[in-house]
Backbone as a ProteinNet text record, in pm:
[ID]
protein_1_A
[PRIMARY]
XXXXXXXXXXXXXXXXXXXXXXXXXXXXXXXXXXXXXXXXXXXXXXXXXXXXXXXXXXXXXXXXXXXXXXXXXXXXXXXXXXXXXXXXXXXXXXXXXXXXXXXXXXXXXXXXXXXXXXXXXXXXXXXXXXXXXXXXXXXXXXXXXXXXXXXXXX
[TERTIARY]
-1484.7	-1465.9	-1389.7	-1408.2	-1342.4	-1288.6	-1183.6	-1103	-1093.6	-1068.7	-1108.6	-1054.2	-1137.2	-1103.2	-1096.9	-1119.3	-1173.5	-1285.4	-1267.3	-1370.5	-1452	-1547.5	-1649.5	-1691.3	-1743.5	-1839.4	-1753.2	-1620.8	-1533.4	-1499.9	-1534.8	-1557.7	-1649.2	-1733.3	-1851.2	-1866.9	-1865.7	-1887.9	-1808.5	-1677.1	-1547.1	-1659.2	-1650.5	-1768.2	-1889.1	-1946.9	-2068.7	-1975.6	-1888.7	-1823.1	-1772.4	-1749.3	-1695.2	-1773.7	-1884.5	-1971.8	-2137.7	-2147	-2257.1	-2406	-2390.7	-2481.7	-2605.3	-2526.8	-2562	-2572.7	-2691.5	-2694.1	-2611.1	-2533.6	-2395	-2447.8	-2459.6	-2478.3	-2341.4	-2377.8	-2278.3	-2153.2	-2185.6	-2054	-2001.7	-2035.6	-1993.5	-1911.6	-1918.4	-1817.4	-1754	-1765	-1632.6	-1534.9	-1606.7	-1528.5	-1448.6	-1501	-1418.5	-1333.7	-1316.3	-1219.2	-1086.9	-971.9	-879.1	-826.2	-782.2	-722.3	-663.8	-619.1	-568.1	-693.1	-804.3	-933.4	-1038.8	-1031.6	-1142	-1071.9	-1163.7	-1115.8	-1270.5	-1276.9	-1377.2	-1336.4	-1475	-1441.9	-1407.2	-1376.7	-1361.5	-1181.7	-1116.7	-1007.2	-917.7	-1033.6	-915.3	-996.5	-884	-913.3	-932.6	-862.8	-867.9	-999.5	-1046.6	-1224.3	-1211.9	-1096.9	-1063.3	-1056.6	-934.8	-926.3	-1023.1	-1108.7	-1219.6	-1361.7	-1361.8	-1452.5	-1414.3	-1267.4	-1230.4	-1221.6	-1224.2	-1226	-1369.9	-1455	-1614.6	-1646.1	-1631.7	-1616.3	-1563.1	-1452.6	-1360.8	-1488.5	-1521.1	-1588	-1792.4	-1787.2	-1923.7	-1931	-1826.7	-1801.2	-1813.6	-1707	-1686	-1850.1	-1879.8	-2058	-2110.3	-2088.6	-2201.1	-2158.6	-1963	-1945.6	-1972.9	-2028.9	-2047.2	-2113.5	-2211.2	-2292.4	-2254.1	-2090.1	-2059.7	-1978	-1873.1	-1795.7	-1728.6	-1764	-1730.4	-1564.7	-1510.4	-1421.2	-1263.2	-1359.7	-1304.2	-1299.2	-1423.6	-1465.4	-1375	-1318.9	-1265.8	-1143.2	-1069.4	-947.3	-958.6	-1055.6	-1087.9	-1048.6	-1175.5	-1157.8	-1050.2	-965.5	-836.1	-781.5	-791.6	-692.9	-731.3	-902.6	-935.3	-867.8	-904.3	-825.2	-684.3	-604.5	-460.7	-473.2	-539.2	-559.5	-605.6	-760.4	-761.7	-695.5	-616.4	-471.9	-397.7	-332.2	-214	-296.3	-403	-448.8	-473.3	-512.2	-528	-407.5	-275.8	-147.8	-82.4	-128.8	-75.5	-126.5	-218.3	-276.3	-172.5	-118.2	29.9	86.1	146.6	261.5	198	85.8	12.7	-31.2	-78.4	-70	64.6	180.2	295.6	326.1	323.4	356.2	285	180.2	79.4	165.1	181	221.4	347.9	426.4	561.5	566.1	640.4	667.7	827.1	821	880.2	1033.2	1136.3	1262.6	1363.8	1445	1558.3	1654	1731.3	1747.6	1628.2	1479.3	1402.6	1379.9	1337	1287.6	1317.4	1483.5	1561	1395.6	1409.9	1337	1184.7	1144.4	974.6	967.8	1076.5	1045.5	1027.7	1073.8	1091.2	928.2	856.8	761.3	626.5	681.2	575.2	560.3	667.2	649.4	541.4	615.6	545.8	429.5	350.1	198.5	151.8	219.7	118.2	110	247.2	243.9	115.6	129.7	-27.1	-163.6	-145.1	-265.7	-320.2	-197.3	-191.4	-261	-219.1	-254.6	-409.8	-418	-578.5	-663	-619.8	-755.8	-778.3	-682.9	-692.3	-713.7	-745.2	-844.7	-952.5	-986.2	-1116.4	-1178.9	-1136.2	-1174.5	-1180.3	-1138.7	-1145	-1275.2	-1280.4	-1411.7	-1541.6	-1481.1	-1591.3	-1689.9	-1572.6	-1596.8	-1706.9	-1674.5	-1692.6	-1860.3	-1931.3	-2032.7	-2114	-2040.5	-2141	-2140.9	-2112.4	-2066.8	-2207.3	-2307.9	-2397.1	-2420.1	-2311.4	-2326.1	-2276.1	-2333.1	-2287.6	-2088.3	-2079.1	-1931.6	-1841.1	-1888	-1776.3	-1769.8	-1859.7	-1895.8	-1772.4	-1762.9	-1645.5	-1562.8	-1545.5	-1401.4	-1315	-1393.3	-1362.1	-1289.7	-1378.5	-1394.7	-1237.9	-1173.4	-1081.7	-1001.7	-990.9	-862.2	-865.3	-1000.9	-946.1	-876.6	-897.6	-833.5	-727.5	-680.3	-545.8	-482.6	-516.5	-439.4	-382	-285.7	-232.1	-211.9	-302.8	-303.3	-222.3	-146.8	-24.2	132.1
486.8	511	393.1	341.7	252.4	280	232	253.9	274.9	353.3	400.4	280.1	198.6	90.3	-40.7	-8.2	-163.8	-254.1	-407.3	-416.6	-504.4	-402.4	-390.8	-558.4	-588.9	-719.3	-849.4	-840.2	-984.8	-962.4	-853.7	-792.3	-852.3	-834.4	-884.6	-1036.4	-1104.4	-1231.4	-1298.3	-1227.6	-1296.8	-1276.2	-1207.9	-1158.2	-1238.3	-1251.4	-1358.6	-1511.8	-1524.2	-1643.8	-1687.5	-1565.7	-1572.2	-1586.8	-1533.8	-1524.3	-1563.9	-1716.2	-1713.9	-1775.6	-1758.2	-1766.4	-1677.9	-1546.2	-1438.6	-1307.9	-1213.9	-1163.4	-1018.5	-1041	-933.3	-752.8	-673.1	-537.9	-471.3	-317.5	-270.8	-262.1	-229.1	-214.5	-316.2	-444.4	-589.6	-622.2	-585	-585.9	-510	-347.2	-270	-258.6	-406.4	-400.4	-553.8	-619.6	-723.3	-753.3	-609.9	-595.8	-562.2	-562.2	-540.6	-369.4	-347.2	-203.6	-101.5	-249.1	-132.4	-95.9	-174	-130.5	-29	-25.9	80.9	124.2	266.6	325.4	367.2	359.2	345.8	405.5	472.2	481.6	438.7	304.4	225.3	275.8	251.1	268.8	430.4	510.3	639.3	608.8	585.4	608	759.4	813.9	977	1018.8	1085.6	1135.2	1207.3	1291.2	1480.7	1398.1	1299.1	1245.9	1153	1130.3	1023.5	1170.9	1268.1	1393.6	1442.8	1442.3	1513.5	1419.8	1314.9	1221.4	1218.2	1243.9	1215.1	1345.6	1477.4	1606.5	1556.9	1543	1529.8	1430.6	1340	1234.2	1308.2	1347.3	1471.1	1574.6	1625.1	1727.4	1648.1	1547.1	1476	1413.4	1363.3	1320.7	1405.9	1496.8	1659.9	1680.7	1637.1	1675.7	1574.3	1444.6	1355.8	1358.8	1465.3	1484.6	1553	1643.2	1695.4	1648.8	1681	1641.2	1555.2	1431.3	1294.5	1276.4	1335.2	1312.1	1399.7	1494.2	1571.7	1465.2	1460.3	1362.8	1285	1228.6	1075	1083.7	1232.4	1276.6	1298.8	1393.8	1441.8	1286.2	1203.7	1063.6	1008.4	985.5	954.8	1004.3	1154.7	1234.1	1262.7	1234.1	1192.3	1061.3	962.5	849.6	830.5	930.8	904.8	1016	1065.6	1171.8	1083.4	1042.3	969	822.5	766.7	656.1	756	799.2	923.9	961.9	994.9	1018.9	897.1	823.5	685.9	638.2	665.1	594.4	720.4	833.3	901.2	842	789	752.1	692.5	573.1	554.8	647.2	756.6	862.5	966	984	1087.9	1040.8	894.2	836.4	827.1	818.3	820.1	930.3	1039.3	1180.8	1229.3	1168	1205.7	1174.4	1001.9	973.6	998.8	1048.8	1071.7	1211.5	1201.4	1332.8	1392.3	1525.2	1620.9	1633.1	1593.4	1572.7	1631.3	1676.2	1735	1605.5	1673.9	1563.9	1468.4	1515.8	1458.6	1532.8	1641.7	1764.2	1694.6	1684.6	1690.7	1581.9	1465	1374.4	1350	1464.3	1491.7	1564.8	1655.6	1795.6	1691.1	1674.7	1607	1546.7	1471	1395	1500.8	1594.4	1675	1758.7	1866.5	1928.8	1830.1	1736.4	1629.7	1666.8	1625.6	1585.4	1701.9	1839.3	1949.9	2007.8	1958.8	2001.8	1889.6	1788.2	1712.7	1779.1	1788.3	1862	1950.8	2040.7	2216.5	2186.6	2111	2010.3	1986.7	1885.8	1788.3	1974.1	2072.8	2133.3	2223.9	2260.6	2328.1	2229.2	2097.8	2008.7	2043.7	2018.6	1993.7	2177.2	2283.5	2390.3	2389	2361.6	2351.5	2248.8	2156.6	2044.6	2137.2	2206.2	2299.5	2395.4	2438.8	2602.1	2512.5	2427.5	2336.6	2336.7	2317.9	2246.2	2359.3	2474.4	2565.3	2706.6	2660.5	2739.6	2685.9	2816.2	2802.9	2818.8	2912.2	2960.7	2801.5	2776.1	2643.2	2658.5	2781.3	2781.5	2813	2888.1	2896.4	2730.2	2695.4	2561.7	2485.4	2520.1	2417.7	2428.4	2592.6	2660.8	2577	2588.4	2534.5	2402.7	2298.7	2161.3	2152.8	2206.5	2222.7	2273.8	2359.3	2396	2276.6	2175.2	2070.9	1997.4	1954.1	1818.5	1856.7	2009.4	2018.6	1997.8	2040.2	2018.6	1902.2	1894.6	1741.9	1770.7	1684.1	1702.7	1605.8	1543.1	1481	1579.9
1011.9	870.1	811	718.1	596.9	532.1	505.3	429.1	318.5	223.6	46.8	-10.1	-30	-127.3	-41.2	52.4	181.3	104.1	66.5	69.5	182	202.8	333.5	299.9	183.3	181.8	221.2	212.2	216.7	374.5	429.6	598	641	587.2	632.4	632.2	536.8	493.7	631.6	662.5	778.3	871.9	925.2	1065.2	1062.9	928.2	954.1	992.6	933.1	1016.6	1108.1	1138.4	1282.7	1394.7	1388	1448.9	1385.1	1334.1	1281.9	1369.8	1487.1	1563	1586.6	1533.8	1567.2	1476.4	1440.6	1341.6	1351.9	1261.8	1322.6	1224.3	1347.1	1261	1235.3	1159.9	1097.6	1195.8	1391.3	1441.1	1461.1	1484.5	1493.7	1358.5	1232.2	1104.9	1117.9	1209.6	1206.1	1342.8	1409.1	1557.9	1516.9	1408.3	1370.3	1284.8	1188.9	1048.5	1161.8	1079.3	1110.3	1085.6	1161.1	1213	1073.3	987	838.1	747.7	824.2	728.9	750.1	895.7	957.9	1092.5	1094.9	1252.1	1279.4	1393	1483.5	1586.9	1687.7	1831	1926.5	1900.9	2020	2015.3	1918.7	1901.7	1962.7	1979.7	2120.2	2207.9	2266.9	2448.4	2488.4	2423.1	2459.4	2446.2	2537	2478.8	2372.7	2416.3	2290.8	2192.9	2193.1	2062.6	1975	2040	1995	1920.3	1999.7	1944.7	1840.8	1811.2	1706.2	1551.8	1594.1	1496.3	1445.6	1566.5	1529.4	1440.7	1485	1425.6	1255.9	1289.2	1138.1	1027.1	1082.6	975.9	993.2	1080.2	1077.8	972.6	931.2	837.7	701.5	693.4	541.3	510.6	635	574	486.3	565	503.8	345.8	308.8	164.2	99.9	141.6	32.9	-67	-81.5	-235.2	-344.6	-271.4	-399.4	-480.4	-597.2	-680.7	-652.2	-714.3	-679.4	-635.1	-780.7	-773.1	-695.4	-632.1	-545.8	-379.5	-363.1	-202.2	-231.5	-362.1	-308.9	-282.1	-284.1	-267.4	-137.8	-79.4	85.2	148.9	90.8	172.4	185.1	95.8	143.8	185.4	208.2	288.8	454.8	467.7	578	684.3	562.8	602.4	664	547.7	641.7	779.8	784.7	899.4	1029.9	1040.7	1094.8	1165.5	1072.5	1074.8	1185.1	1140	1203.3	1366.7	1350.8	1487.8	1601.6	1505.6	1614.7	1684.1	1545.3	1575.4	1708.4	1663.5	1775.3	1952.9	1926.9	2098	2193.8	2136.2	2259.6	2292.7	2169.8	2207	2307.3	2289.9	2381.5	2541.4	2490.4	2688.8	2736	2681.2	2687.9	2803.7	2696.2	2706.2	2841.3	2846.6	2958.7	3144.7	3061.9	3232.6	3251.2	3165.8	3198.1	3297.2	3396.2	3465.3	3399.9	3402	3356.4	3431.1	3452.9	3500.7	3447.2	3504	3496.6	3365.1	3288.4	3147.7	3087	3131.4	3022.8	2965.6	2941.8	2865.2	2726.9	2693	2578.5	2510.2	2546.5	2527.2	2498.8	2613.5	2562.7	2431.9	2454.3	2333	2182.4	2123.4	2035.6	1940.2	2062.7	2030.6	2087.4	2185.3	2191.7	2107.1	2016.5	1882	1797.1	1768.8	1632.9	1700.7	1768.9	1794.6	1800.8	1838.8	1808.9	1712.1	1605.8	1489.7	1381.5	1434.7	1405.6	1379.6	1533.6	1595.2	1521.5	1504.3	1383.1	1289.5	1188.8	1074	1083.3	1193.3	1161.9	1228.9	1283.4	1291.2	1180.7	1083	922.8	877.7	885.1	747.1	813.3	973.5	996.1	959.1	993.2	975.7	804.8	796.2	604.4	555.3	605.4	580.3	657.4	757.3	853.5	732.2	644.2	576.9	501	376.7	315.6	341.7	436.2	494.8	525.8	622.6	565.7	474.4	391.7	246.6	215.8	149.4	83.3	-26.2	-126.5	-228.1	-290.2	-409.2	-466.5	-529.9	-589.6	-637.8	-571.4	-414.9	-295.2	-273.3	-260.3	-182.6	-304.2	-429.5	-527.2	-486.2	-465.2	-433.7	-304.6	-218.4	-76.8	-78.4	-145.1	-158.8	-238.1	-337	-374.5	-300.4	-196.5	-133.8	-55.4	12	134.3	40.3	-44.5	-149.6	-180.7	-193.7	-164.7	-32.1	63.3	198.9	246.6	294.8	303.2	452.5	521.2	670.1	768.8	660.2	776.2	703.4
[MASK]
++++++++++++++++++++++++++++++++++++++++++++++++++++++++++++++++++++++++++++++++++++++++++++++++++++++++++++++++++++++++++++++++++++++++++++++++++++++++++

C-alpha cells in the first residue's frame, strides 16, 4: 500500500533510474521507494503478520467504490495501521527469542500488553472493514463505512 499522498510517479521516475537497464514493474517501484512511502510484503517476516496485513488491504480494496470522501479517511487510517504493524516486527521477534526468567517478566510485561493491545485494535478495524464488504444493503453499507472512519486503530 502507498501512502495517501505518496507521489507514486517521482517513485517511479527514481526506480527507472536506478535501474534503467531494465523495465521495472509495479513491485520493483514498491521494493525501491523508501519505507515512509509504501509497505509491502516483503517488509514482515512474520507470516501471521504479513496475512493480516494482506487481509486488512483485501477488505479496503473491496471499499474503494464507495464515498470518496469517507475511503480517504479509512486509507489513512489503514495506513497508520499498517506503519504501526510493520514497526511492531522487531518488538515481536524480540519478544519471541527472549526466554522468560525470573526478574524478566517485569520487562516483557510492558511491551507484551502494548502489542496485544495493538493486536485488539488492528482486528476491530479489520472486522469493521470485514462488515463493510459484506454489507449488502447500500445504507447499512454507509452506515458501516462511517463507523470504520471513525475507529482509530492505533
Amino acid at each position: 500500500m502507498w501512502r495517501p499522498g505518496a507521489d507514486v510517479g517521482a517513485i517511479r521516475r527514481a526506480a527507472r533510474r536506478r535501474w534503467p537497464w531494465s523495465r521495472s514493474t509495479e513491485w520493483d517501484v514498491a521494493v525501491a521507494a523508501d519505507a515512509r512511502d509504501v509497505v509491502h510484503c516483503e517488509q514482515f517476516t512474520d507470516a501471521a503478520q504479513r496475512r493480516r496485513a494482506g487481509r486488512l488491504c483485501g477488505h479496503f480494496d473491496a471499499v474503494r467504490g464507495l464515498d470518496p470522501s469517507r475511503v480517504a479517511l479509512v486509507e489513512r487510517l489503514l495506513w497508520r495501521a499498517l506503519v504501526a504493524l510493520r514497526d511492531s516486527q522487531p518488538l515481536r521477534e524480540a519478544l519471541a527469542r527472549t526466554e522468560n526468567r525470573p526478574g524478566l517478566a517485569a520487562a516483557i510485561a510492558e511491551p507484551t500488553r502494548g502489542l496485544a493491545e495493538l493486536d485488539r485494535r488492528l482486528d476491530q478495524f479489520e472486522d469493521a472493514l470485514r462488515i463493510v464488504v459484506e454489507e449488502s444493503d447500500p445504507e447499512l453499507t454507509g452506515t458501516a463505512l462511517r463507523r470504520v472512519a471513525a475507529l482509530d486503530p492505533l
